[in-house]
Amino acid sequence: MTQKDILEEHCFYCFDVLLAHLENKMLPKATFDDSSYPLFVTWHSKWHGQRELRGCIGNFNPMHLRKGLQQYALTSALQDRRFTPIGLPEVPFLDCAVSLLTHFEKAADYLDWEIGIHGIWIEFSLRDDDDDDDAGNIKFTKAMTTATYLPEVMAEQGWTKEEAIDSLLRKGGYRRHITEAKRQSIVLTRYQSQKITRTYADYRTHYALDA
């Protein structure tokens, strides 16, 4: 993937999708190439003054861009369980980021990635080895779960690699004390992305809506 594969039109299309849904209007036709990528859509808002995350959801399976952006523009805006759904009055305060993911690689261990370059996707068990009884029988069903952070998250938060991993374990639902053995048990995949962000003001300027 090259830098030209990520376009500001991808962000503007997400605004089209969200506004068409909120205003119950017909969605304008997309004009960009419909190649397939794993992708994420992220919304931030300054509705309450400070810029705050309002939704971030995506898919690691390649999807055609038009269908993928349609789906995740709405899913991230309306169905991210961490936040209340975005409503029409908030739209002027939004910015939208689209991330196209590439270069997926299995890491040698949980530290085999670089802050500011890689996103990380981890798979781990919610149970620990000491959940077995004295006879070695598992006391309850082994539950595997996953969690991810996009490449920009770790740098924005100022985390070390260990802090990022521990935060991901919590994000994925692990509530016990985090040991080095637990970190070592993680299966980590690193990846890269091309990202572009545009505001609602950019959207209106692009389509000359204020002319």
mmCIF file with all atom_site columns, C-alpha atoms in Angstrom:
data_model
loop_
_atom_site.group_PDB
_atom_site.id
_atom_site.type_symbol
_atom_site.label_atom_id
_atom_site.label_alt_id
_atom_site.label_comp_id
_atom_site.label_asym_id
_atom_site.label_entity_id
_atom_site.label_seq_id
_atom_site.pdbx_PDB_ins_code
_atom_site.Cartn_x
_atom_site.Cartn_y
_atom_site.Cartn_z
_atom_site.occupancy
_atom_site.B_iso_or_equiv
_atom_site.pdbx_formal_charge
_atom_site.auth_seq_id
_atom_site.auth_comp_id
_atom_site.auth_asym_id
_atom_site.auth_atom_id
_atom_site.pdbx_PDB_model_num
ATOM 1   C CA . MET A 1 1   ? 0.000   0.000   0.000  1.00 0.00 ? 1   MET A CA 1
ATOM 2   C CA . THR A 1 2   ? 1.227   3.483   -0.825 1.00 0.00 ? 2   THR A CA 1
ATOM 3   C CA . GLN A 1 3   ? 0.324   6.826   0.695  1.00 0.00 ? 3   GLN A CA 1
ATOM 4   C CA . LYS A 1 4   ? -1.981  7.599   -2.237 1.00 0.00 ? 4   LYS A CA 1
ATOM 5   C CA . ASP A 1 5   ? -4.181  4.655   -1.231 1.00 0.00 ? 5   ASP A CA 1
ATOM 6   C CA . ILE A 1 6   ? -5.486  6.642   1.750  1.00 0.00 ? 6   ILE A CA 1
ATOM 7   C CA . LEU A 1 7   ? -7.529  9.644   0.625  1.00 0.00 ? 7   LEU A CA 1
ATOM 8   C CA . GLU A 1 8   ? -9.337  12.486  2.333  1.00 0.00 ? 8   GLU A CA 1
ATOM 9   C CA . GLU A 1 9   ? -12.406 11.353  0.385  1.00 0.00 ? 9   GLU A CA 1
ATOM 10  C CA . HIS A 1 10  ? -12.499 8.304   2.656  1.00 0.00 ? 10  HIS A CA 1
ATOM 11  C CA . CYS A 1 11  ? -13.108 10.570  5.658  1.00 0.00 ? 11  CYS A CA 1
ATOM 12  C CA . PHE A 1 12  ? -15.611 12.707  3.765  1.00 0.00 ? 12  PHE A CA 1
ATOM 13  C CA . TYR A 1 13  ? -17.515 9.576   2.767  1.00 0.00 ? 13  TYR A CA 1
ATOM 14  C CA . CYS A 1 14  ? -17.782 8.616   6.448  1.00 0.00 ? 14  CYS A CA 1
ATOM 15  C CA . PHE A 1 15  ? -19.386 12.006  7.099  1.00 0.00 ? 15  PHE A CA 1
ATOM 16  C CA . ASP A 1 16  ? -21.729 11.335  4.156  1.00 0.00 ? 16  ASP A CA 1
ATOM 17  C CA . VAL A 1 17  ? -22.691 7.992   5.671  1.00 0.00 ? 17  VAL A CA 1
ATOM 18  C CA . LEU A 1 18  ? -23.287 9.377   9.158  1.00 0.00 ? 18  LEU A CA 1
ATOM 19  C CA . LEU A 1 19  ? -25.307 12.366  7.957  1.00 0.00 ? 19  LEU A CA 1
ATOM 20  C CA . ALA A 1 20  ? -27.400 10.237  5.595  1.00 0.00 ? 20  ALA A CA 1
ATOM 21  C CA . HIS A 1 21  ? -28.288 8.011   8.535  1.00 0.00 ? 21  HIS A CA 1
ATOM 22  C CA . LEU A 1 22  ? -29.014 10.805  11.020 1.00 0.00 ? 22  LEU A CA 1
ATOM 23  C CA . GLU A 1 23  ? -30.990 12.913  8.535  1.00 0.00 ? 23  GLU A CA 1
ATOM 24  C CA . ASN A 1 24  ? -32.686 9.930   6.859  1.00 0.00 ? 24  ASN A CA 1
ATOM 25  C CA . LYS A 1 25  ? -31.411 10.985  3.443  1.00 0.00 ? 25  LYS A CA 1
ATOM 26  C CA . MET A 1 26  ? -30.011 9.125   0.454  1.00 0.00 ? 26  MET A CA 1
ATOM 27  C CA . LEU A 1 27  ? -26.301 8.335   0.642  1.00 0.00 ? 27  LEU A CA 1
ATOM 28  C CA . PRO A 1 28  ? -24.246 10.044  -2.106 1.00 0.00 ? 28  PRO A CA 1
ATOM 29  C CA . LYS A 1 29  ? -22.367 7.704   -4.417 1.00 0.00 ? 29  LYS A CA 1
ATOM 30  C CA . ALA A 1 30  ? -18.716 7.086   -3.567 1.00 0.00 ? 30  ALA A CA 1
ATOM 31  C CA . THR A 1 31  ? -16.217 8.043   -6.274 1.00 0.00 ? 31  THR A CA 1
ATOM 32  C CA . PHE A 1 32  ? -13.004 6.513   -4.904 1.00 0.00 ? 32  PHE A CA 1
ATOM 33  C CA . ASP A 1 33  ? -11.481 3.143   -5.807 1.00 0.00 ? 33  ASP A CA 1
ATOM 34  C CA . ASP A 1 34  ? -13.158 0.160   -4.148 1.00 0.00 ? 34  ASP A CA 1
ATOM 35  C CA . SER A 1 35  ? -10.065 -1.849  -3.224 1.00 0.00 ? 35  SER A CA 1
ATOM 36  C CA . SER A 1 36  ? -10.059 -4.128  -0.176 1.00 0.00 ? 36  SER A CA 1
ATOM 37  C CA . TYR A 1 37  ? -8.265  -3.412  3.112  1.00 0.00 ? 37  TYR A CA 1
ATOM 38  C CA . PRO A 1 38  ? -8.571  -4.123  6.805  1.00 0.00 ? 38  PRO A CA 1
ATOM 39  C CA . LEU A 1 39  ? -9.734  -0.782  8.188  1.00 0.00 ? 39  LEU A CA 1
ATOM 40  C CA . PHE A 1 40  ? -10.766 1.237   11.226 1.00 0.00 ? 40  PHE A CA 1
ATOM 41  C CA . VAL A 1 41  ? -12.919 4.358   11.526 1.00 0.00 ? 41  VAL A CA 1
ATOM 42  C CA . THR A 1 42  ? -12.339 6.694   14.474 1.00 0.00 ? 42  THR A CA 1
ATOM 43  C CA . TRP A 1 43  ? -14.466 9.648   15.574 1.00 0.00 ? 43  TRP A CA 1
ATOM 44  C CA . HIS A 1 44  ? -13.349 12.452  17.911 1.00 0.00 ? 44  HIS A CA 1
ATOM 45  C CA . SER A 1 45  ? -15.478 15.350  19.133 1.00 0.00 ? 45  SER A CA 1
ATOM 46  C CA . LYS A 1 46  ? -14.918 18.819  20.605 1.00 0.00 ? 46  LYS A CA 1
ATOM 47  C CA . TRP A 1 47  ? -18.572 19.202  21.551 1.00 0.00 ? 47  TRP A CA 1
ATOM 48  C CA . HIS A 1 48  ? -17.645 19.769  25.202 1.00 0.00 ? 48  HIS A CA 1
ATOM 49  C CA . GLY A 1 49  ? -14.532 21.823  24.455 1.00 0.00 ? 49  GLY A CA 1
ATOM 50  C CA . GLN A 1 50  ? -11.724 19.309  24.789 1.00 0.00 ? 50  GLN A CA 1
ATOM 51  C CA . ARG A 1 51  ? -11.151 16.841  21.961 1.00 0.00 ? 51  ARG A CA 1
ATOM 52  C CA . GLU A 1 52  ? -12.458 13.449  23.088 1.00 0.00 ? 52  GLU A CA 1
ATOM 53  C CA . LEU A 1 53  ? -12.677 10.003  21.539 1.00 0.00 ? 53  LEU A CA 1
ATOM 54  C CA . ARG A 1 54  ? -16.262 9.159   20.547 1.00 0.00 ? 54  ARG A CA 1
ATOM 55  C CA . GLY A 1 55  ? -15.841 5.838   18.793 1.00 0.00 ? 55  GLY A CA 1
ATOM 56  C CA . CYS A 1 56  ? -13.263 3.571   17.186 1.00 0.00 ? 56  CYS A CA 1
ATOM 57  C CA . ILE A 1 57  ? -14.214 0.260   15.578 1.00 0.00 ? 57  ILE A CA 1
ATOM 58  C CA . GLY A 1 58  ? -12.902 -1.659  12.594 1.00 0.00 ? 58  GLY A CA 1
ATOM 59  C CA . ASN A 1 59  ? -12.128 -5.026  11.090 1.00 0.00 ? 59  ASN A CA 1
ATOM 60  C CA . PHE A 1 60  ? -8.919  -6.989  10.532 1.00 0.00 ? 60  PHE A CA 1
ATOM 61  C CA . ASN A 1 61  ? -10.434 -8.857  7.591  1.00 0.00 ? 61  ASN A CA 1
ATOM 62  C CA . PRO A 1 62  ? -10.015 -7.064  4.234  1.00 0.00 ? 62  PRO A CA 1
ATOM 63  C CA . MET A 1 63  ? -13.225 -5.377  3.083  1.00 0.00 ? 63  MET A CA 1
ATOM 64  C CA . HIS A 1 64  ? -14.110 -3.397  -0.018 1.00 0.00 ? 64  HIS A CA 1
ATOM 65  C CA . LEU A 1 65  ? -13.645 0.217   1.006  1.00 0.00 ? 65  LEU A CA 1
ATOM 66  C CA . ARG A 1 66  ? -17.124 1.457   0.166  1.00 0.00 ? 66  ARG A CA 1
ATOM 67  C CA . LYS A 1 67  ? -18.879 -1.285  2.112  1.00 0.00 ? 67  LYS A CA 1
ATOM 68  C CA . GLY A 1 68  ? -16.325 -1.203  4.929  1.00 0.00 ? 68  GLY A CA 1
ATOM 69  C CA . LEU A 1 69  ? -16.519 2.556   5.419  1.00 0.00 ? 69  LEU A CA 1
ATOM 70  C CA . GLN A 1 70  ? -20.316 2.468   5.283  1.00 0.00 ? 70  GLN A CA 1
ATOM 71  C CA . GLN A 1 71  ? -20.412 -0.193  7.970  1.00 0.00 ? 71  GLN A CA 1
ATOM 72  C CA . TYR A 1 72  ? -17.781 1.132   10.342 1.00 0.00 ? 72  TYR A CA 1
ATOM 73  C CA . ALA A 1 73  ? -18.582 4.833   10.000 1.00 0.00 ? 73  ALA A CA 1
ATOM 74  C CA . LEU A 1 74  ? -21.916 3.993   11.625 1.00 0.00 ? 74  LEU A CA 1
ATOM 75  C CA . THR A 1 75  ? -20.751 1.214   13.933 1.00 0.00 ? 75  THR A CA 1
ATOM 76  C CA . SER A 1 76  ? -18.028 3.377   15.462 1.00 0.00 ? 76  SER A CA 1
ATOM 77  C CA . ALA A 1 77  ? -20.317 6.429   15.735 1.00 0.00 ? 77  ALA A CA 1
ATOM 78  C CA . LEU A 1 78  ? -23.367 4.662   17.137 1.00 0.00 ? 78  LEU A CA 1
ATOM 79  C CA . GLN A 1 79  ? -22.409 1.283   18.597 1.00 0.00 ? 79  GLN A CA 1
ATOM 80  C CA . ASP A 1 80  ? -19.095 1.670   20.420 1.00 0.00 ? 80  ASP A CA 1
ATOM 81  C CA . ARG A 1 81  ? -20.188 0.458   23.857 1.00 0.00 ? 81  ARG A CA 1
ATOM 82  C CA . ARG A 1 82  ? -17.780 2.787   25.623 1.00 0.00 ? 82  ARG A CA 1
ATOM 83  C CA . PHE A 1 83  ? -19.708 5.878   24.499 1.00 0.00 ? 83  PHE A CA 1
ATOM 84  C CA . THR A 1 84  ? -23.188 7.239   23.930 1.00 0.00 ? 84  THR A CA 1
ATOM 85  C CA . PRO A 1 85  ? -24.232 7.319   20.256 1.00 0.00 ? 85  PRO A CA 1
ATOM 86  C CA . ILE A 1 86  ? -23.321 10.421  18.265 1.00 0.00 ? 86  ILE A CA 1
ATOM 87  C CA . GLY A 1 87  ? -26.329 12.598  17.469 1.00 0.00 ? 87  GLY A CA 1
ATOM 88  C CA . LEU A 1 88  ? -26.934 15.178  14.759 1.00 0.00 ? 88  LEU A CA 1
ATOM 89  C CA . PRO A 1 89  ? -26.209 18.265  16.961 1.00 0.00 ? 89  PRO A CA 1
ATOM 90  C CA . GLU A 1 90  ? -22.707 16.921  17.642 1.00 0.00 ? 90  GLU A CA 1
ATOM 91  C CA . VAL A 1 91  ? -21.710 16.440  13.990 1.00 0.00 ? 91  VAL A CA 1
ATOM 92  C CA . PRO A 1 92  ? -20.248 19.977  13.474 1.00 0.00 ? 92  PRO A CA 1
ATOM 93  C CA . PHE A 1 93  ? -17.780 19.272  16.290 1.00 0.00 ? 93  PHE A CA 1
ATOM 94  C CA . LEU A 1 94  ? -16.506 15.964  14.871 1.00 0.00 ? 94  LEU A CA 1
ATOM 95  C CA . ASP A 1 95  ? -13.370 14.862  13.141 1.00 0.00 ? 95  ASP A CA 1
ATOM 96  C CA . CYS A 1 96  ? -13.075 11.509  11.412 1.00 0.00 ? 96  CYS A CA 1
ATOM 97  C CA . ALA A 1 97  ? -9.989  9.350   10.923 1.00 0.00 ? 97  ALA A CA 1
ATOM 98  C CA . VAL A 1 98  ? -9.722  6.400   8.553  1.00 0.00 ? 98  VAL A CA 1
ATOM 99  C CA . SER A 1 99  ? -6.913  3.881   9.010  1.00 0.00 ? 99  SER A CA 1
ATOM 100 C CA . LEU A 1 100 ? -6.060  1.307   6.338  1.00 0.00 ? 100 LEU A CA 1
ATOM 101 C CA . LEU A 1 101 ? -4.049  -1.545  7.853  1.00 0.00 ? 101 LEU A CA 1
ATOM 102 C CA . THR A 1 102 ? -1.158  -3.409  6.252  1.00 0.00 ? 102 THR A CA 1
ATOM 103 C CA . HIS A 1 103 ? 2.091   -5.332  6.908  1.00 0.00 ? 103 HIS A CA 1
ATOM 104 C CA . PHE A 1 104 ? 0.725   -7.858  9.401  1.00 0.00 ? 104 PHE A CA 1
ATOM 105 C CA . GLU A 1 105 ? 3.546   -9.839  11.034 1.00 0.00 ? 105 GLU A CA 1
ATOM 106 C CA . LYS A 1 106 ? 3.654   -12.376 13.849 1.00 0.00 ? 106 LYS A CA 1
ATOM 107 C CA . ALA A 1 107 ? 5.910   -11.003 16.590 1.00 0.00 ? 107 ALA A CA 1
ATOM 108 C CA . ALA A 1 108 ? 8.625   -13.065 18.274 1.00 0.00 ? 108 ALA A CA 1
ATOM 109 C CA . ASP A 1 109 ? 7.368   -11.965 21.704 1.00 0.00 ? 109 ASP A CA 1
ATOM 110 C CA . TYR A 1 110 ? 5.260   -9.272  23.334 1.00 0.00 ? 110 TYR A CA 1
ATOM 111 C CA . LEU A 1 111 ? 8.058   -6.671  23.001 1.00 0.00 ? 111 LEU A CA 1
ATOM 112 C CA . ASP A 1 112 ? 8.810   -7.326  19.314 1.00 0.00 ? 112 ASP A CA 1
ATOM 113 C CA . TRP A 1 113 ? 7.310   -4.102  17.914 1.00 0.00 ? 113 TRP A CA 1
ATOM 114 C CA . GLU A 1 114 ? 8.132   -0.385  17.730 1.00 0.00 ? 114 GLU A CA 1
ATOM 115 C CA . ILE A 1 115 ? 6.189   2.487   19.291 1.00 0.00 ? 115 ILE A CA 1
ATOM 116 C CA . GLY A 1 116 ? 5.074   4.982   16.656 1.00 0.00 ? 116 GLY A CA 1
ATOM 117 C CA . ILE A 1 117 ? 5.396   2.435   13.841 1.00 0.00 ? 117 ILE A CA 1
ATOM 118 C CA . HIS A 1 118 ? 3.330   -0.606  14.731 1.00 0.00 ? 118 HIS A CA 1
ATOM 119 C CA . GLY A 1 119 ? -0.176  -1.247  15.872 1.00 0.00 ? 119 GLY A CA 1
ATOM 120 C CA . ILE A 1 120 ? -0.495  -4.332  18.064 1.00 0.00 ? 120 ILE A CA 1
ATOM 121 C CA . TRP A 1 121 ? -3.122  -7.063  18.163 1.00 0.00 ? 121 TRP A CA 1
ATOM 122 C CA . ILE A 1 122 ? -2.920  -9.548  21.024 1.00 0.00 ? 122 ILE A CA 1
ATOM 123 C CA . GLU A 1 123 ? -4.581  -12.875 21.710 1.00 0.00 ? 123 GLU A CA 1
ATOM 124 C CA . PHE A 1 124 ? -4.554  -14.284 25.232 1.00 0.00 ? 124 PHE A CA 1
ATOM 125 C CA . SER A 1 125 ? -6.403  -16.493 27.668 1.00 0.00 ? 125 SER A CA 1
ATOM 126 C CA . LEU A 1 126 ? -8.575  -15.074 30.423 1.00 0.00 ? 126 LEU A CA 1
ATOM 127 C CA . ARG A 1 127 ? -7.532  -18.014 32.602 1.00 0.00 ? 127 ARG A CA 1
ATOM 128 C CA . ASP A 1 128 ? -4.100  -18.715 34.079 1.00 0.00 ? 128 ASP A CA 1
ATOM 129 C CA . ASP A 1 129 ? -2.090  -21.888 34.564 1.00 0.00 ? 129 ASP A CA 1
ATOM 130 C CA . ASP A 1 130 ? -2.940  -21.951 38.270 1.00 0.00 ? 130 ASP A CA 1
ATOM 131 C CA . ASP A 1 131 ? -6.600  -22.332 37.361 1.00 0.00 ? 131 ASP A CA 1
ATOM 132 C CA . ASP A 1 132 ? -5.908  -26.082 37.070 1.00 0.00 ? 132 ASP A CA 1
ATOM 133 C CA . ASP A 1 133 ? -6.576  -28.277 40.095 1.00 0.00 ? 133 ASP A CA 1
ATOM 134 C CA . ASP A 1 134 ? -3.968  -30.525 41.738 1.00 0.00 ? 134 ASP A CA 1
ATOM 135 C CA . ALA A 1 135 ? -4.677  -33.273 39.210 1.00 0.00 ? 135 ALA A CA 1
ATOM 136 C CA . GLY A 1 136 ? -4.062  -30.907 36.299 1.00 0.00 ? 136 GLY A CA 1
ATOM 137 C CA . ASN A 1 137 ? -7.718  -30.641 35.360 1.00 0.00 ? 137 ASN A CA 1
ATOM 138 C CA . ILE A 1 138 ? -8.942  -27.275 34.101 1.00 0.00 ? 138 ILE A CA 1
ATOM 139 C CA . LYS A 1 139 ? -11.418 -25.840 36.575 1.00 0.00 ? 139 LYS A CA 1
ATOM 140 C CA . PHE A 1 140 ? -13.338 -23.939 33.912 1.00 0.00 ? 140 PHE A CA 1
ATOM 141 C CA . THR A 1 141 ? -13.384 -23.546 30.161 1.00 0.00 ? 141 THR A CA 1
ATOM 142 C CA . LYS A 1 142 ? -10.365 -21.827 28.657 1.00 0.00 ? 142 LYS A CA 1
ATOM 143 C CA . ALA A 1 143 ? -11.505 -18.486 27.237 1.00 0.00 ? 143 ALA A CA 1
ATOM 144 C CA . MET A 1 144 ? -9.442  -16.747 24.567 1.00 0.00 ? 144 MET A CA 1
ATOM 145 C CA . THR A 1 145 ? -9.907  -13.099 23.757 1.00 0.00 ? 145 THR A CA 1
ATOM 146 C CA . THR A 1 146 ? -8.261  -10.393 21.659 1.00 0.00 ? 146 THR A CA 1
ATOM 147 C CA . ALA A 1 147 ? -7.590  -6.663  21.843 1.00 0.00 ? 147 ALA A CA 1
ATOM 148 C CA . THR A 1 148 ? -5.826  -4.097  19.675 1.00 0.00 ? 148 THR A CA 1
ATOM 149 C CA . TYR A 1 149 ? -4.384  -0.596  19.646 1.00 0.00 ? 149 TYR A CA 1
ATOM 150 C CA . LEU A 1 150 ? -3.770  1.293   16.411 1.00 0.00 ? 150 LEU A CA 1
ATOM 151 C CA . PRO A 1 151 ? -0.200  2.558   15.809 1.00 0.00 ? 151 PRO A CA 1
ATOM 152 C CA . GLU A 1 152 ? -0.805  6.108   17.030 1.00 0.00 ? 152 GLU A CA 1
ATOM 153 C CA . VAL A 1 153 ? -2.304  5.162   20.399 1.00 0.00 ? 153 VAL A CA 1
ATOM 154 C CA . MET A 1 154 ? 0.878   4.264   22.281 1.00 0.00 ? 154 MET A CA 1
ATOM 155 C CA . ALA A 1 155 ? 2.713   7.444   21.273 1.00 0.00 ? 155 ALA A CA 1
ATOM 156 C CA . GLU A 1 156 ? -0.313  9.621   22.074 1.00 0.00 ? 156 GLU A CA 1
ATOM 157 C CA . GLN A 1 157 ? -0.597  8.082   25.543 1.00 0.00 ? 157 GLN A CA 1
ATOM 158 C CA . GLY A 1 158 ? 3.146   8.209   26.232 1.00 0.00 ? 158 GLY A CA 1
ATOM 159 C CA . TRP A 1 159 ? 3.211   4.520   27.170 1.00 0.00 ? 159 TRP A CA 1
ATOM 160 C CA . THR A 1 160 ? 6.151   2.158   27.319 1.00 0.00 ? 160 THR A CA 1
ATOM 161 C CA . LYS A 1 161 ? 5.721   -1.189  25.575 1.00 0.00 ? 161 LYS A CA 1
ATOM 162 C CA . GLU A 1 162 ? 4.949   -2.891  28.885 1.00 0.00 ? 162 GLU A CA 1
ATOM 163 C CA . GLU A 1 163 ? 2.348   -0.259  29.781 1.00 0.00 ? 163 GLU A CA 1
ATOM 164 C CA . ALA A 1 164 ? 0.689   -0.665  26.384 1.00 0.00 ? 164 ALA A CA 1
ATOM 165 C CA . ILE A 1 165 ? 0.535   -4.447  26.787 1.00 0.00 ? 165 ILE A CA 1
ATOM 166 C CA . ASP A 1 166 ? -0.906  -4.178  30.298 1.00 0.00 ? 166 ASP A CA 1
ATOM 167 C CA . SER A 1 167 ? -3.512  -1.687  29.083 1.00 0.00 ? 167 SER A CA 1
ATOM 168 C CA . LEU A 1 168 ? -4.475  -4.037  26.241 1.00 0.00 ? 168 LEU A CA 1
ATOM 169 C CA . LEU A 1 169 ? -4.878  -6.920  28.672 1.00 0.00 ? 169 LEU A CA 1
ATOM 170 C CA . ARG A 1 170 ? -7.276  -4.785  30.709 1.00 0.00 ? 170 ARG A CA 1
ATOM 171 C CA . LYS A 1 171 ? -9.080  -3.675  27.548 1.00 0.00 ? 171 LYS A CA 1
ATOM 172 C CA . GLY A 1 172 ? -9.527  -7.328  26.624 1.00 0.00 ? 172 GLY A CA 1
ATOM 173 C CA . GLY A 1 173 ? -11.107 -8.147  29.974 1.00 0.00 ? 173 GLY A CA 1
ATOM 174 C CA . TYR A 1 174 ? -8.219  -9.516  32.053 1.00 0.00 ? 174 TYR A CA 1
ATOM 175 C CA . ARG A 1 175 ? -8.806  -8.400  35.647 1.00 0.00 ? 175 ARG A CA 1
ATOM 176 C CA . ARG A 1 176 ? -6.173  -10.317 37.611 1.00 0.00 ? 176 ARG A CA 1
ATOM 177 C CA . HIS A 1 177 ? -2.713  -9.181  38.655 1.00 0.00 ? 177 HIS A CA 1
ATOM 178 C CA . ILE A 1 178 ? -0.576  -8.953  35.502 1.00 0.00 ? 178 ILE A CA 1
ATOM 179 C CA . THR A 1 179 ? 2.615   -10.987 35.817 1.00 0.00 ? 179 THR A CA 1
ATOM 180 C CA . GLU A 1 180 ? 5.587   -11.307 33.487 1.00 0.00 ? 180 GLU A CA 1
ATOM 181 C CA . ALA A 1 181 ? 4.469   -14.869 32.802 1.00 0.00 ? 181 ALA A CA 1
ATOM 182 C CA . LYS A 1 182 ? 1.102   -13.537 31.635 1.00 0.00 ? 182 LYS A CA 1
ATOM 183 C CA . ARG A 1 183 ? 2.788   -11.077 29.283 1.00 0.00 ? 183 ARG A CA 1
ATOM 184 C CA . GLN A 1 184 ? 4.994   -13.859 27.907 1.00 0.00 ? 184 GLN A CA 1
ATOM 185 C CA . SER A 1 185 ? 1.925   -16.007 27.181 1.00 0.00 ? 185 SER A CA 1
ATOM 186 C CA . ILE A 1 186 ? 0.500   -13.420 24.769 1.00 0.00 ? 186 ILE A CA 1
ATOM 187 C CA . VAL A 1 187 ? 0.425   -14.087 21.028 1.00 0.00 ? 187 VAL A CA 1
ATOM 188 C CA . LEU A 1 188 ? 1.125   -10.709 19.409 1.00 0.00 ? 188 LEU A CA 1
ATOM 189 C CA . THR A 1 189 ? 0.676   -9.612  15.810 1.00 0.00 ? 189 THR A CA 1
ATOM 190 C CA . ARG A 1 190 ? 2.120   -6.271  14.762 1.00 0.00 ? 190 ARG A CA 1
ATOM 191 C CA . TYR A 1 191 ? 0.898   -4.209  11.823 1.00 0.00 ? 191 TYR A CA 1
ATOM 192 C CA . GLN A 1 192 ? 1.219   -0.786  10.230 1.00 0.00 ? 192 GLN A CA 1
ATOM 193 C CA . SER A 1 193 ? -1.329  1.648   8.865  1.00 0.00 ? 193 SER A CA 1
ATOM 194 C CA . GLN A 1 194 ? -1.914  4.645   6.665  1.00 0.00 ? 194 GLN A CA 1
ATOM 195 C CA . LYS A 1 195 ? -4.130  7.162   8.434  1.00 0.00 ? 195 LYS A CA 1
ATOM 196 C CA . ILE A 1 196 ? -5.853  10.382  7.441  1.00 0.00 ? 196 ILE A CA 1
ATOM 197 C CA . THR A 1 197 ? -8.002  12.704  9.569  1.00 0.00 ? 197 THR A CA 1
ATOM 198 C CA . ARG A 1 198 ? -10.442 15.383  8.435  1.00 0.00 ? 198 ARG A CA 1
ATOM 199 C CA . THR A 1 199 ? -12.833 17.635  10.372 1.00 0.00 ? 199 THR A CA 1
ATOM 200 C CA . TYR A 1 200 ? -16.448 18.484  9.658  1.00 0.00 ? 200 TYR A CA 1
ATOM 201 C CA . ALA A 1 201 ? -15.226 21.951  8.603  1.00 0.00 ? 201 ALA A CA 1
ATOM 202 C CA . ASP A 1 202 ? -12.938 20.269  6.050  1.00 0.00 ? 202 ASP A CA 1
ATOM 203 C CA . TYR A 1 203 ? -15.929 18.276  4.823  1.00 0.00 ? 203 TYR A CA 1
ATOM 204 C CA . ARG A 1 204 ? -18.041 21.386  4.274  1.00 0.00 ? 204 ARG A CA 1
ATOM 205 C CA . THR A 1 205 ? -15.167 23.184  2.552  1.00 0.00 ? 205 THR A CA 1
ATOM 206 C CA . HIS A 1 206 ? -14.497 20.223  0.260  1.00 0.00 ? 206 HIS A CA 1
ATOM 207 C CA . TYR A 1 207 ? -18.086 20.200  -0.971 1.00 0.00 ? 207 TYR A CA 1
ATOM 208 C CA . ALA A 1 208 ? -18.414 24.024  -0.909 1.00 0.00 ? 208 ALA A CA 1
ATOM 209 C CA . LEU A 1 209 ? -21.391 23.712  1.425  1.00 0.00 ? 209 LEU A CA 1
ATOM 210 C CA . ASP A 1 210 ? -20.797 27.182  2.871  1.00 0.00 ? 210 ASP A CA 1
ATOM 211 C CA . ALA A 1 211 ? -20.557 28.927  -0.501 1.00 0.00 ? 211 ALA A CA 1
#
